[in-house]
Short mmCIF file of C-alpha atoms in Angstrom, two decimals:
data_model
loop_
_atom_site.label_atom_id
_atom_site.label_comp_id
_atom_site.label_asym_id
_atom_site.label_seq_id
_atom_site.Cartn_x
_atom_site.Cartn_y
_atom_site.Cartn_z
CA MET P 74 143.93 149.68 152.94
CA ARG P 75 145.74 146.60 151.80
CA SER P 76 147.82 147.06 148.52
CA ILE P 77 147.53 144.53 145.79
CA SER P 78 150.70 143.25 144.30
CA LYS P 79 151.25 143.17 140.55
CA LYS P 80 151.64 139.48 140.81
CA ASN P 81 148.31 139.07 142.35
CA MET P 82 146.78 141.36 139.73
CA LEU P 83 148.28 139.31 136.89
CA SER P 84 147.06 135.97 138.31
CA ALA P 85 143.62 137.46 138.62
CA ALA P 86 143.72 138.61 135.03
CA ILE P 87 144.80 135.14 133.86
CA ILE P 88 141.94 133.51 135.69
CA ALA P 89 139.37 135.87 134.37
CA ALA P 90 140.79 135.30 130.87
CA SER P 91 140.54 131.58 131.39
CA PHE P 92 136.99 131.85 132.50
CA LEU P 93 135.94 134.02 129.49
CA LEU P 94 137.68 131.47 127.08
CA PHE P 95 135.80 128.56 128.66
CA PHE P 96 132.34 130.25 128.45
CA SER P 97 133.13 131.41 124.80
CA CYS P 98 133.86 127.66 123.90
CA VAL P 99 130.67 126.34 125.58
CA SER P 100 128.54 129.10 123.93
CA ALA P 101 130.13 128.18 120.53
CA THR P 102 129.47 124.61 121.06
CA GLN P 103 125.89 125.25 121.91
CA SER P 104 125.38 127.45 119.00
CA ASP P 105 126.92 125.05 116.55
CA ARG P 106 124.62 122.22 117.63
CA PRO P 107 121.24 123.43 116.35
CA GLN P 108 122.72 124.35 113.00
CA SER P 109 124.18 120.79 112.70
CA GLU P 110 120.81 119.34 113.82
CA GLU P 111 118.98 121.63 111.33
CA LYS P 112 121.19 120.45 108.53
CA THR P 113 120.62 116.78 109.55
CA GLU P 114 116.79 117.44 109.58
CA GLN P 115 116.98 119.26 106.24
CA SER P 116 118.98 116.34 104.72
CA LYS P 117 116.53 113.85 106.08
CA SER P 118 113.49 115.82 104.77
CA GLU P 119 115.18 116.08 101.21
CA THR P 120 115.61 112.24 101.40
CA GLU P 121 112.16 111.58 102.31
CA LYS P 122 110.84 113.86 99.58
CA LYS P 123 112.91 112.13 96.93
CA SER P 124 111.72 108.70 98.27
CA GLU P 125 108.14 110.03 97.94
CA THR P 126 108.64 111.13 94.51
CA GLU P 127 110.16 107.78 93.27
CA ASN P 128 107.34 105.94 94.94
CA LYS P 129 104.67 108.34 93.32
CA THR P 130 106.55 107.74 89.95
CA ASP P 131 106.32 103.92 90.55
CA LYS P 132 102.57 103.98 90.97
CA THR P 133 101.85 105.81 87.68
CA GLU P 134 103.43 104.97 84.36
CA ASN P 135 106.41 102.55 84.04
CA PRO P 136 108.03 100.91 81.10
CA ALA P 137 106.87 97.41 79.95
CA ALA P 138 110.27 96.13 81.02
CA GLU P 139 109.01 96.09 84.62
CA ARG P 140 106.71 93.18 83.82
CA LYS P 141 107.73 89.68 83.16
CA ARG P 142 106.68 89.18 79.52
CA VAL P 143 104.80 85.80 78.75
CA ALA P 144 107.00 84.11 76.29
CA GLU P 145 104.25 81.83 74.73
CA ILE P 146 100.36 81.56 74.64
CA PRO P 147 99.53 80.38 78.10
CA LYS P 148 96.94 77.64 78.92
CA ILE P 149 94.36 78.55 81.51
CA VAL P 150 91.95 76.10 83.08
CA PHE P 151 88.52 77.79 83.80
CA SER P 152 87.37 77.14 87.41
CA GLY P 153 84.62 78.40 89.44
CA GLY P 154 81.76 80.51 88.06
CA ILE P 155 83.96 83.44 86.97
CA GLN P 156 87.56 83.52 85.63
CA ARG P 157 89.59 86.68 85.19
CA ILE P 158 92.45 86.87 82.75
CA GLU P 159 94.78 89.64 83.42
CA ILE P 160 95.99 91.25 80.08
CA GLU P 161 99.62 90.99 81.27
CA ASP P 162 99.26 87.34 81.83
CA MET P 163 98.50 86.69 78.16
CA PHE P 164 100.83 86.39 75.35
CA THR P 165 101.10 89.86 73.76
CA GLU P 166 102.70 91.61 70.87
CA ASN P 167 102.70 95.47 70.17
CA PHE P 168 101.01 96.13 73.54
CA SER P 169 102.50 98.67 75.87
CA PHE P 170 101.93 98.25 79.67
CA ILE P 171 101.12 100.72 82.37
CA ARG P 172 101.72 100.07 85.97
CA ASN P 173 99.31 101.38 88.71
CA ASP P 174 98.57 99.73 91.98
CA GLU P 175 94.89 100.71 91.33
CA TYR P 176 94.78 98.24 88.37
CA SER P 177 93.86 94.50 88.88
CA GLY P 178 97.14 92.69 88.80
CA THR P 179 99.11 96.04 88.79
CA PHE P 180 99.31 96.26 85.13
CA ALA P 181 96.90 97.26 82.32
CA GLY P 182 97.78 96.92 78.53
CA LYS P 183 97.37 99.64 75.87
CA LEU P 184 96.18 98.47 72.45
CA ASP P 185 98.69 100.48 70.58
CA ASN P 186 98.02 99.69 66.85
CA SER P 187 96.41 97.44 64.32
CA VAL P 188 98.89 94.71 64.84
CA SER P 189 98.64 94.58 68.67
CA VAL P 190 97.53 91.20 69.81
CA ALA P 191 97.04 89.35 73.13
CA LYS P 192 96.15 85.62 73.29
CA ALA P 193 95.35 82.85 75.94
CA PHE P 194 94.01 79.33 75.56
CA VAL P 195 91.34 78.55 78.06
CA GLN P 196 90.06 74.99 78.93
CA CYS P 197 86.35 75.37 79.50
CA PRO P 198 83.69 72.66 80.67
CA ALA P 199 80.70 72.25 78.42
CA GLY P 200 78.22 75.13 78.72
CA SER P 201 77.44 78.79 77.88
CA TYR P 202 79.77 81.58 78.68
CA GLU P 203 80.14 85.33 78.51
CA ILE P 204 83.22 87.50 78.09
CA LEU P 205 83.50 91.00 79.30
CA ALA P 206 86.64 93.23 78.87
CA ARG P 207 87.47 95.92 81.55
CA GLU P 208 88.29 98.73 79.39
CA LYS P 209 89.25 102.50 79.59
CA ALA P 210 88.60 104.51 76.52
CA THR P 211 89.04 108.19 76.09
CA ASP P 212 86.60 108.91 73.36
CA SER P 213 84.38 107.10 70.91
CA ASP P 214 87.16 107.05 68.20
CA HIS P 215 89.46 104.93 70.44
CA ALA P 216 86.99 102.52 71.91
CA ALA P 217 85.90 99.53 69.90
CA PHE P 218 88.10 96.32 69.35
CA TYR P 219 87.53 92.65 68.79
CA ILE P 220 87.55 89.54 71.01
CA PHE P 221 87.96 86.38 69.06
CA VAL P 222 86.86 82.94 70.48
CA ASP P 223 88.71 80.55 68.20
CA ASN P 224 88.22 82.14 64.76
CA GLU P 225 84.88 83.83 65.64
CA PRO P 226 85.22 87.71 66.14
CA TYR P 227 83.17 89.67 68.42
CA ARG P 228 83.15 93.41 68.42
CA VAL P 229 83.25 94.93 71.95
CA SER P 230 83.19 98.59 73.22
CA PRO P 231 82.24 100.42 76.29
CA SER P 232 79.70 102.99 77.12
CA GLU P 233 78.65 105.43 74.48
CA PRO P 234 80.26 108.00 74.84
CA PRO P 235 82.82 106.11 76.92
CA LEU P 236 83.03 106.99 80.65
CA GLY P 237 86.87 107.99 80.45
CA SER P 238 87.54 105.53 83.36
CA PHE P 239 87.64 101.57 83.65
CA GLU P 240 84.37 100.04 82.80
CA ASN P 241 83.16 96.49 81.91
CA THR P 242 82.00 96.22 78.19
CA THR P 243 78.40 95.12 79.46
CA ARG P 244 76.87 97.04 76.50
CA THR P 245 78.49 94.50 74.08
CA PRO P 246 78.94 91.08 75.82
CA VAL P 247 80.54 88.11 74.15
CA THR P 248 78.46 85.07 74.53
CA PHE P 249 79.29 81.55 73.15
CA THR P 250 78.09 77.89 73.76
CA LEU P 251 80.42 74.84 73.95
CA GLU P 252 78.68 71.48 73.59
CA ALA P 253 81.61 69.56 75.28
CA ASP P 254 84.68 70.18 77.33
CA THR P 255 86.87 72.51 74.93
CA GLU P 256 89.96 74.30 74.90
CA VAL P 257 89.31 77.82 73.12
CA LEU P 258 91.78 80.30 72.05
CA ILE P 259 90.79 83.84 73.20
CA THR P 260 92.34 86.64 71.27
CA VAL P 261 92.22 90.34 71.65
CA GLN P 262 93.12 92.65 68.68
CA ALA P 263 91.74 95.81 67.03
CA ASN P 264 90.44 94.50 63.75
CA SER P 265 88.40 91.47 62.45
CA PRO P 266 89.08 89.99 58.93
CA HIS P 267 86.34 92.02 57.44
CA HIS P 268 85.85 95.16 59.80
CA PRO P 269 88.47 97.63 61.06
CA GLY P 270 88.36 98.31 64.85
CA GLN P 271 90.16 101.07 66.79
CA THR P 272 93.23 101.49 68.95
CA GLY P 273 94.45 103.38 71.83
CA MET P 274 92.27 101.95 74.41
CA VAL P 275 93.67 100.44 77.82
CA ILE P 276 92.44 96.96 78.77
CA ASP P 277 92.96 95.75 82.38
CA TYR P 278 91.68 92.06 82.30
CA LEU P 279 88.95 89.84 80.52
CA GLN P 280 86.25 88.31 82.62
CA ILE P 281 84.88 84.95 81.52
CA ARG P 282 81.72 83.87 83.47
CA LYS P 283 79.75 80.61 82.97
CA LEU P 284 76.10 81.38 82.38
CA PRO P 285 73.24 79.54 84.37
#
């Protein structure tokens, strides 16, 4: 039998150790890779969750600062058979605004107190008209308010009891007739000069319709 020299044994040991070190490094690299990927996926998931939360918040309630406030009473020209006036497009004081993509025009305004007011001039051709408000009232104590056509007040309110969701005030339509082409001032507020109204309701828009 051939004998193995110490030199050959040492060389074999070095080669074996080198192979072991190589496979250990490969194994460590492979084991580290899923952890790194897992951390990346976890970080991505957290970022997506944060983005979803921010988007959800953006679609519910946001400060009035996010809408561009109308600095003076706007002048609107009535056209077609129906004209919609968004509450956020009117000149307002003491209204707070709620943002939601489900609202017409993205915003709706809350009539907060007895000095809350919204105004717009509307140039109307001669004829008869009807105004309805799209309103959301939580209960019968926070439902009735006034729409003025120039100086004439009209009390409007939703269903009795209110539906608790947006509805047009078809139960109390505002109707008026103009003998000639006229610019009228439309005003929304809680009270009339002689009768108190209520506060706390949310108004999406006013709908003006020319009657046949």
